[in-house]
Amino acid sequence: MLFPDYRPRRLRQNENFRRMIRETELSVDDLIYPIFVIEGKGIKNPIPSMPGHYQFSIDNAVKEVQEARDHCIPAVMLFGIPDKKDPLGTGAYAKDGIVQKAVRAIKAKVEDILIITDVCLCEYTDHGHCGVVNKGIIENDATLDLLARIALSHARAGADMVAPSDMMDGRIAEIRNSLDENGFEMTPIMSYAAKYCSAFYYPFRQAAQSAPRFGDRRTYQMDPANSLEAIREVTMDVEEGADIIMVKPAIPYLDIIYRAREEIDLPLAAYNVSGEFAMIKAADKLGWLDGKKVMMETLLAIKRAGADMILTYFAKEAARELTS
Ligand code: PBG
């Protein structure tokens, strides 16, 4: 394929040629929309570092899910912000916990959209870690039972899928067993399988009030330097019974998405996280780039790398672009 015999520009010369040879297509079917839910009524607190996103009380969360459904988005992901926190994060698995109540309210009012719930302790623990803390150590095995309880309580409330984001070892098997034993063998698990210890979660931790009060998450979330380890994590979760595997964050980890896609045949999700969203919004606000174009290019790149679905705060905006 040498010039002048081959001229790549021949097939780029107009939009119909470009359409014909386009390899990747982004669709509204690929999008999952994260939503933050807080106690109270009539509340819609703007999240400063995430323009267009809010902490919604349940009544407003119902409306937001309706809006997502009206945008033809197939699924939302719920994050709960409880009123009270304690060392064992009991609010996370309480029958009348914020997520459990939100799921019931949404299920009663909105049809035709999947409700995925984030399964983690960090929003509910007073220390802000994703596990049980004992003498400053985040304990693995003692946390597993709590995670299984959270997942089960979400399933009981009506969640269509649970998504553990804690990064404890062995949690997928524990959650699968507990769901199966209690008659929820049809509830799928979307595992945050390769979740990195990333500075890109900063806006989320403001939004969800979930920053650790001491230390950091480096003993459980992955080191950004590693990629073989991601394959081990992903493989382990596949063997433990995950239905969908996730890589998180997305843009700085496109190589991991690509590798995971090569290694496994399960559906693959990527989380375009809060910091990735905030950077584009900030630059757009400054007039330093065209936010809409960068958004579409970003989502397309994540898809091209191998993701089948994308969790993104851009979901509504992107859906508008894709369906207009
Ligand atoms: C909870 C959780 C986090 C995110 C999703 N689930 C934060 C964290 O691990 O500290 C981050 C999502 C985002 O930044 O958009 N463990």
Short mmCIF file of N, CA and C in Angstrom, two decimals, residues 247-251 253-262 268-271 301-308:
data_model
loop_
_atom_site.label_atom_id
_atom_site.label_comp_id
_atom_site.label_asym_id
_atom_site.label_seq_id
_atom_site.Cartn_x
_atom_site.Cartn_y
_atom_site.Cartn_z
N VAL A 247 -14.15 -1.10 33.39
CA VAL A 247 -12.84 -0.46 33.57
C VAL A 247 -13.12 1.00 33.93
N LYS A 248 -12.35 1.53 34.89
CA LYS A 248 -12.62 2.88 35.41
C LYS A 248 -11.33 3.49 35.93
N PRO A 249 -11.02 4.75 35.62
CA PRO A 249 -11.65 5.67 34.66
C PRO A 249 -11.51 5.17 33.21
N ALA A 250 -11.95 6.03 32.26
CA ALA A 250 -11.97 5.59 30.86
C ALA A 250 -10.84 6.22 30.03
N ILE A 251 -10.87 7.53 29.87
CA ILE A 251 -9.94 8.15 28.91
C ILE A 251 -8.46 7.92 29.24
N TYR A 253 -7.29 5.45 30.59
CA TYR A 253 -7.11 3.99 30.68
C TYR A 253 -7.64 3.28 29.44
N LEU A 254 -7.57 3.94 28.29
CA LEU A 254 -8.07 3.33 27.05
C LEU A 254 -7.29 2.05 26.72
N ASP A 255 -6.01 2.01 27.09
CA ASP A 255 -5.22 0.80 26.84
C ASP A 255 -5.76 -0.38 27.65
N ILE A 256 -6.27 -0.07 28.85
CA ILE A 256 -6.81 -1.15 29.70
C ILE A 256 -8.14 -1.65 29.11
N ILE A 257 -8.95 -0.70 28.62
CA ILE A 257 -10.21 -1.09 27.97
C ILE A 257 -9.88 -2.01 26.79
N TYR A 258 -8.90 -1.60 25.99
CA TYR A 258 -8.52 -2.39 24.81
C TYR A 258 -8.05 -3.80 25.22
N ARG A 259 -7.21 -3.85 26.24
CA ARG A 259 -6.69 -5.15 26.69
C ARG A 259 -7.80 -6.03 27.25
N ALA A 260 -8.66 -5.43 28.06
CA ALA A 260 -9.76 -6.21 28.65
C ALA A 260 -10.64 -6.77 27.53
N ARG A 261 -10.87 -5.95 26.50
CA ARG A 261 -11.70 -6.40 25.38
C ARG A 261 -11.08 -7.60 24.67
N GLU A 262 -9.71 -7.59 24.57
CA GLU A 262 -9.01 -8.70 23.93
C GLU A 262 -9.09 -9.97 24.77
N LEU A 268 -18.44 -5.34 28.10
CA LEU A 268 -17.45 -4.49 28.77
C LEU A 268 -17.99 -3.06 28.91
N ALA A 269 -17.93 -2.57 30.14
CA ALA A 269 -18.34 -1.18 30.40
C ALA A 269 -17.12 -0.34 30.73
N ALA A 270 -17.20 0.96 30.45
CA ALA A 270 -16.15 1.87 30.87
C ALA A 270 -16.81 3.05 31.56
N TYR A 271 -16.18 3.53 32.63
CA TYR A 271 -16.72 4.66 33.39
C TYR A 271 -15.95 5.93 33.05
N ALA A 301 -14.12 7.58 21.31
CA ALA A 301 -12.82 6.97 21.56
C ALA A 301 -12.95 5.80 22.56
N ILE A 302 -13.80 5.97 23.54
CA ILE A 302 -14.00 4.92 24.55
C ILE A 302 -14.64 3.70 23.88
N LYS A 303 -15.59 3.97 23.01
CA LYS A 303 -16.26 2.90 22.27
C LYS A 303 -15.26 2.20 21.34
N ARG A 304 -14.47 3.00 20.63
CA ARG A 304 -13.49 2.44 19.68
C ARG A 304 -12.47 1.56 20.39
N ALA A 305 -12.10 1.95 21.62
CA ALA A 305 -11.13 1.17 22.38
C ALA A 305 -11.69 -0.20 22.74
N GLY A 306 -13.03 -0.34 22.76
CA GLY A 306 -13.60 -1.66 23.01
C GLY A 306 -14.75 -1.71 23.99
N ALA A 307 -15.15 -0.57 24.54
CA ALA A 307 -16.26 -0.59 25.50
C ALA A 307 -17.59 -0.80 24.78
N ASP A 308 -18.44 -1.64 25.35
CA ASP A 308 -19.78 -1.85 24.80
C ASP A 308 -20.75 -0.83 25.37
#
